[in-house]
Amino acid sequence: MLRSTLVDTHCHLGDPAFDADRAAVLARAQAAGVSHVVVIAESLSASERAATLARGSTGLSATAGVHPHDARTWSADTLARVRELLAAPEMVAVGETGLDYHYMHSPRETQRAAFEAQLQLATDIGKPVIVHARDADADMAAMLRALAPRPPVVVLHSFSSGDDVWDAGASIGAYFSFSGMITFKNWNRTDRLTACPPDRLLLETDAPYLAPVPLRGKRNEPAFVAHTAAALARLRGLGTAELAQRTSDNFFRLFAKARRP
Ligand SMILES: [Zn+2]
């Protein structure tokens, strides 16, 4: 088994799906060579939970922020608390935030306002921002382009958007994070995986969702990022260890930068 360091840069480890066996999940991640997991928050309460999980744990860091589904809960008080949580060193990024016009759990303008505020927060505190994008390509691309010439570090998570968002992300030096979706039969954008600059490539599970083939349909967990790493390595013509090293180097470079005052 692969012993080099893999990083799961996007895992909803605070999700109730892990309440019964969170410690065992982390032990399996270690055994699979996953040395670090970023606990992603999608609401204020999830941000508090993520912060608690990451506090004092060497293999975990966490984010604080509000998902576009929950954008209607965004307020000045939320911003203040998210900012406070992000002052801790193990709190490495804002998010996940973004735009999701597929489910529309919050109105578009509400989503845009919450996203805008979290982009601004990332800029203000000098930490990266984890971005979720679904069926909102035109607005997403415009909002990313508007960050130039001094964008925060943007991570486009579980990337599966169209050309507009790809180009906008590339133009501001965004990182592209790929999930188990790239192992699905219906993934038809192998060109993205080969075109992504090697220094902008990240890996994630988005657990408990999106388990990669051959585990598709199961609850996803950080250990399974090894399957996504193997698929991406194959497509880029690299050994899995080399790909793991590359993506982990990217992660640690990105977040070391984020820690700089
Ligand atoms: Zn997510």
Short mmCIF file of C-alpha atoms and ligand atoms in Angstrom, two decimals:
data_model
loop_
_atom_site.label_atom_id
_atom_site.label_comp_id
_atom_site.label_asym_id
_atom_site.label_seq_id
_atom_site.Cartn_x
_atom_site.Cartn_y
_atom_site.Cartn_z
CA MET A 1 0.00 0.00 0.00
CA LEU A 2 1.00 3.53 -0.72
CA ARG A 3 2.99 4.99 2.16
CA SER A 4 3.59 8.50 0.89
CA THR A 5 1.54 11.35 2.18
CA LEU A 6 -1.88 11.80 0.70
CA VAL A 7 -4.04 14.69 1.81
CA ASP A 8 -7.82 14.72 1.77
CA THR A 9 -8.33 18.44 1.25
CA HIS A 10 -12.12 18.32 1.58
CA CYS A 11 -13.97 16.06 4.01
CA HIS A 12 -17.16 16.75 5.94
CA LEU A 13 -15.83 14.83 8.93
CA GLY A 14 -18.22 16.58 11.30
CA ASP A 15 -21.19 15.13 9.41
CA PRO A 16 -23.48 12.88 11.49
CA ALA A 17 -22.62 10.13 8.99
CA PHE A 18 -19.35 9.79 10.94
CA ASP A 19 -20.74 10.02 14.46
CA ALA A 20 -20.69 6.27 15.04
CA ASP A 21 -17.10 5.58 13.94
CA ARG A 22 -15.12 8.81 13.45
CA ALA A 23 -12.00 7.49 15.21
CA ALA A 24 -12.02 4.30 13.14
CA VAL A 25 -12.42 6.38 9.96
CA LEU A 26 -9.31 8.36 10.86
CA ALA A 27 -7.38 5.21 11.72
CA ARG A 28 -8.24 3.76 8.29
CA ALA A 29 -7.12 7.02 6.67
CA GLN A 30 -3.74 6.76 8.40
CA ALA A 31 -3.42 3.13 7.31
CA ALA A 32 -4.14 4.15 3.70
CA GLY A 33 -1.36 6.77 3.75
CA VAL A 34 -3.63 9.77 4.24
CA SER A 35 -1.59 11.92 6.61
CA HIS A 36 -3.84 14.96 6.70
CA VAL A 37 -7.56 15.69 6.43
CA VAL A 38 -9.19 19.10 6.11
CA VAL A 39 -12.53 19.16 7.95
CA ILE A 40 -14.88 21.27 5.86
CA ALA A 41 -17.69 23.32 7.37
CA GLU A 42 -20.95 24.12 5.60
CA SER A 43 -22.74 26.17 8.27
CA LEU A 44 -21.97 28.10 11.42
CA SER A 45 -22.73 25.11 13.66
CA ALA A 46 -20.59 22.90 11.40
CA SER A 47 -17.81 25.48 11.67
CA GLU A 48 -17.90 25.21 15.46
CA ARG A 49 -17.83 21.41 15.20
CA ALA A 50 -14.98 21.45 12.67
CA ALA A 51 -12.97 23.77 14.91
CA THR A 52 -13.49 21.45 17.87
CA LEU A 53 -12.40 18.42 15.84
CA ALA A 54 -9.25 20.10 14.51
CA ARG A 55 -8.17 21.71 17.79
CA GLY A 56 -5.15 19.90 19.14
CA SER A 57 -5.12 17.23 16.45
CA THR A 58 -1.99 17.04 14.28
CA GLY A 59 -3.57 15.25 11.34
CA LEU A 60 -6.56 17.56 11.04
CA SER A 61 -7.17 21.13 10.06
CA ALA A 62 -10.52 22.78 9.45
CA THR A 63 -12.44 25.53 7.72
CA ALA A 64 -15.18 27.91 8.80
CA GLY A 65 -17.86 29.30 6.54
CA VAL A 66 -21.33 28.90 5.10
CA HIS A 67 -22.29 26.77 2.07
CA PRO A 68 -24.45 28.35 -0.64
CA HIS A 69 -27.31 26.05 0.42
CA ASP A 70 -27.28 27.83 3.79
CA ALA A 71 -26.56 31.31 2.43
CA ARG A 72 -29.83 32.61 3.88
CA THR A 73 -28.34 32.11 7.36
CA TRP A 74 -25.44 34.49 6.58
CA SER A 75 -25.44 37.62 8.74
CA ALA A 76 -23.11 40.14 10.34
CA ASP A 77 -23.07 37.95 13.46
CA THR A 78 -22.15 34.89 11.39
CA LEU A 79 -19.32 36.80 9.76
CA ALA A 80 -18.00 37.92 13.14
CA ARG A 81 -18.01 34.39 14.55
CA VAL A 82 -16.49 32.83 11.42
CA ARG A 83 -13.72 35.42 11.51
CA GLU A 84 -13.11 34.67 15.19
CA LEU A 85 -12.92 30.91 14.55
CA LEU A 86 -10.49 31.47 11.68
CA ALA A 87 -7.99 33.20 13.97
CA ALA A 88 -6.81 29.78 15.23
CA PRO A 89 -3.82 28.37 13.33
CA GLU A 90 -5.51 25.02 12.61
CA MET A 91 -8.34 26.89 10.89
CA VAL A 92 -6.84 27.02 7.43
CA ALA A 93 -9.49 28.35 5.06
CA VAL A 94 -12.81 30.11 4.60
CA GLY A 95 -15.65 27.94 3.34
CA GLU A 96 -17.06 26.11 1.86
CA THR A 97 -18.81 28.95 0.12
CA GLY A 98 -19.83 29.55 -3.47
CA LEU A 99 -22.87 29.36 -5.71
CA ASP A 100 -25.28 26.47 -6.26
CA TYR A 101 -28.12 27.24 -8.66
CA HIS A 102 -28.94 23.55 -9.01
CA TYR A 103 -30.73 23.04 -5.71
CA MET A 104 -31.48 26.71 -4.98
CA HIS A 105 -31.90 26.22 -1.23
CA SER A 106 -31.17 29.96 -0.95
CA PRO A 107 -32.09 32.63 -3.53
CA ARG A 108 -29.41 33.61 -6.05
CA GLU A 109 -28.83 37.12 -4.75
CA THR A 110 -28.57 35.79 -1.19
CA GLN A 111 -25.98 33.26 -2.36
CA ARG A 112 -24.00 35.93 -4.18
CA ALA A 113 -23.97 38.23 -1.14
CA ALA A 114 -22.78 35.49 1.24
CA PHE A 115 -20.15 34.37 -1.28
CA GLU A 116 -18.95 37.93 -1.82
CA ALA A 117 -18.62 38.47 1.93
CA GLN A 118 -16.62 35.26 2.36
CA LEU A 119 -14.31 36.11 -0.56
CA GLN A 120 -13.69 39.45 1.09
CA LEU A 121 -13.03 37.75 4.43
CA ALA A 122 -10.46 35.45 2.82
CA THR A 123 -8.73 38.48 1.33
CA ASP A 124 -8.83 40.34 4.66
CA ILE A 125 -7.36 37.53 6.77
CA GLY A 126 -4.99 36.17 4.08
CA LYS A 127 -6.31 32.60 4.11
CA PRO A 128 -7.55 30.52 1.16
CA VAL A 129 -11.22 30.13 0.32
CA ILE A 130 -12.86 26.82 -0.59
CA VAL A 131 -15.36 27.34 -3.42
CA HIS A 132 -18.34 25.19 -4.38
CA ALA A 133 -19.78 25.82 -7.86
CA ARG A 134 -22.78 24.15 -9.44
CA ASP A 135 -24.92 25.30 -12.35
CA ALA A 136 -23.87 28.90 -11.80
CA ASP A 137 -21.05 29.21 -14.31
CA ALA A 138 -21.66 32.75 -15.58
CA ASP A 139 -21.98 34.33 -12.13
CA MET A 140 -19.17 32.21 -10.69
CA ALA A 141 -16.78 33.13 -13.51
CA ALA A 142 -17.63 36.82 -13.19
CA MET A 143 -17.14 36.83 -9.42
CA LEU A 144 -13.81 35.01 -9.69
CA ARG A 145 -12.56 37.38 -12.40
CA ALA A 146 -13.58 40.36 -10.27
CA LEU A 147 -11.03 39.22 -7.65
CA ALA A 148 -8.15 40.24 -9.93
CA PRO A 149 -5.60 41.76 -9.62
CA ARG A 150 -5.17 40.68 -5.97
CA PRO A 151 -7.24 37.53 -5.51
CA PRO A 152 -7.20 35.45 -2.33
CA VAL A 153 -6.01 31.85 -2.82
CA VAL A 154 -9.05 30.15 -4.34
CA VAL A 155 -9.64 26.37 -4.25
CA LEU A 156 -12.28 25.23 -6.75
CA HIS A 157 -13.44 22.11 -4.97
CA SER A 158 -14.68 18.90 -6.63
CA PHE A 159 -14.13 20.71 -9.88
CA SER A 160 -16.70 19.84 -12.53
CA SER A 161 -17.66 23.25 -13.95
CA GLY A 162 -17.55 24.40 -17.55
CA ASP A 163 -15.01 26.37 -19.57
CA ASP A 164 -16.00 29.78 -18.15
CA VAL A 165 -15.19 28.81 -14.58
CA TRP A 166 -12.10 26.89 -15.63
CA ASP A 167 -10.74 29.91 -17.50
CA ALA A 168 -11.66 32.36 -14.75
CA GLY A 169 -10.05 30.11 -12.13
CA ALA A 170 -6.90 29.70 -14.19
CA SER A 171 -6.69 33.46 -14.72
CA ILE A 172 -6.50 34.10 -10.95
CA GLY A 173 -4.18 31.16 -10.20
CA ALA A 174 -6.87 29.06 -8.51
CA TYR A 175 -6.25 25.51 -7.33
CA PHE A 176 -8.36 22.75 -8.88
CA SER A 177 -9.38 20.01 -6.47
CA PHE A 178 -10.64 16.74 -7.93
CA SER A 179 -12.89 14.24 -6.17
CA GLY A 180 -14.07 10.67 -6.76
CA MET A 181 -16.21 12.05 -9.59
CA ILE A 182 -13.21 11.61 -11.89
CA THR A 183 -13.51 7.84 -11.44
CA PHE A 184 -17.18 7.76 -12.50
CA LYS A 185 -18.09 6.25 -15.86
CA ASN A 186 -19.86 9.45 -16.90
CA TRP A 187 -16.81 11.69 -16.22
CA ASN A 188 -16.03 12.96 -19.70
CA ARG A 189 -13.50 15.70 -18.99
CA THR A 190 -10.22 13.83 -18.88
CA ASP A 191 -8.76 16.87 -20.64
CA ARG A 192 -9.19 18.88 -17.41
CA LEU A 193 -7.17 16.35 -15.48
CA THR A 194 -4.30 16.46 -17.92
CA ALA A 195 -4.46 20.23 -18.54
CA CYS A 196 -4.41 21.30 -14.89
CA PRO A 197 -0.98 22.79 -14.09
CA PRO A 198 0.89 20.37 -11.80
CA ASP A 199 1.30 23.03 -9.13
CA ARG A 200 -2.45 23.75 -8.99
CA LEU A 201 -3.66 20.18 -8.50
CA LEU A 202 -5.35 18.97 -5.29
CA LEU A 203 -7.22 15.80 -4.24
CA GLU A 204 -10.27 15.39 -2.06
CA THR A 205 -13.04 12.99 -1.14
CA ASP A 206 -15.93 15.39 -0.33
CA ALA A 207 -16.84 12.58 2.09
CA PRO A 208 -19.39 11.36 3.08
CA TYR A 209 -20.47 12.04 -0.53
CA LEU A 210 -19.05 10.98 -3.92
CA ALA A 211 -17.26 7.74 -3.03
CA PRO A 212 -14.93 6.82 -5.91
CA VAL A 213 -15.16 3.68 -8.03
CA PRO A 214 -14.94 0.83 -6.95
CA LEU A 215 -16.71 2.04 -3.79
CA ARG A 216 -19.32 4.19 -5.51
CA GLY A 217 -22.59 4.31 -3.59
CA LYS A 218 -20.98 3.62 -0.22
CA ARG A 219 -20.37 6.24 2.42
CA ASN A 220 -17.16 7.96 1.35
CA GLU A 221 -14.27 8.46 3.80
CA PRO A 222 -10.74 9.93 3.67
CA ALA A 223 -8.99 6.57 3.07
CA PHE A 224 -10.79 6.34 -0.29
CA VAL A 225 -8.89 9.34 -1.68
CA ALA A 226 -6.23 6.77 -2.59
CA HIS A 227 -8.53 5.50 -5.39
CA THR A 228 -8.91 9.00 -6.80
CA ALA A 229 -5.15 9.51 -6.57
CA ALA A 230 -4.53 6.28 -8.49
CA ALA A 231 -7.01 7.28 -11.22
CA LEU A 232 -5.54 10.75 -11.60
CA ALA A 233 -1.99 9.36 -11.67
CA ARG A 234 -2.94 6.92 -14.42
CA LEU A 235 -4.50 9.67 -16.51
CA ARG A 236 -1.52 11.98 -16.08
CA GLY A 237 0.96 9.17 -16.78
CA LEU A 238 2.56 9.33 -13.35
CA GLY A 239 3.18 6.81 -10.59
CA THR A 240 0.68 7.08 -7.76
CA ALA A 241 3.43 7.92 -5.25
CA GLU A 242 4.68 10.74 -7.45
CA LEU A 243 1.16 12.13 -7.88
CA ALA A 244 0.53 11.85 -4.14
CA GLN A 245 3.74 13.71 -3.42
CA ARG A 246 2.92 16.44 -5.92
CA THR A 247 -0.60 17.09 -4.67
CA SER A 248 0.47 16.97 -1.02
CA ASP A 249 3.32 19.40 -1.72
CA ASN A 250 0.75 21.71 -3.28
CA PHE A 251 -1.47 21.45 -0.23
CA PHE A 252 1.25 22.15 2.30
CA ARG A 253 2.68 25.02 0.25
CA LEU A 254 -0.77 26.53 -0.07
CA PHE A 255 -1.60 26.29 3.62
CA ALA A 256 1.84 27.28 4.88
CA LYS A 257 1.31 30.44 2.87
CA ALA A 258 -2.09 30.78 4.46
CA ARG A 259 -0.55 30.71 7.92
CA ARG A 260 1.83 33.56 7.12
CA PRO A 261 0.63 36.72 8.89
ZN ZN B 1 -18.15 19.76 0.36
#
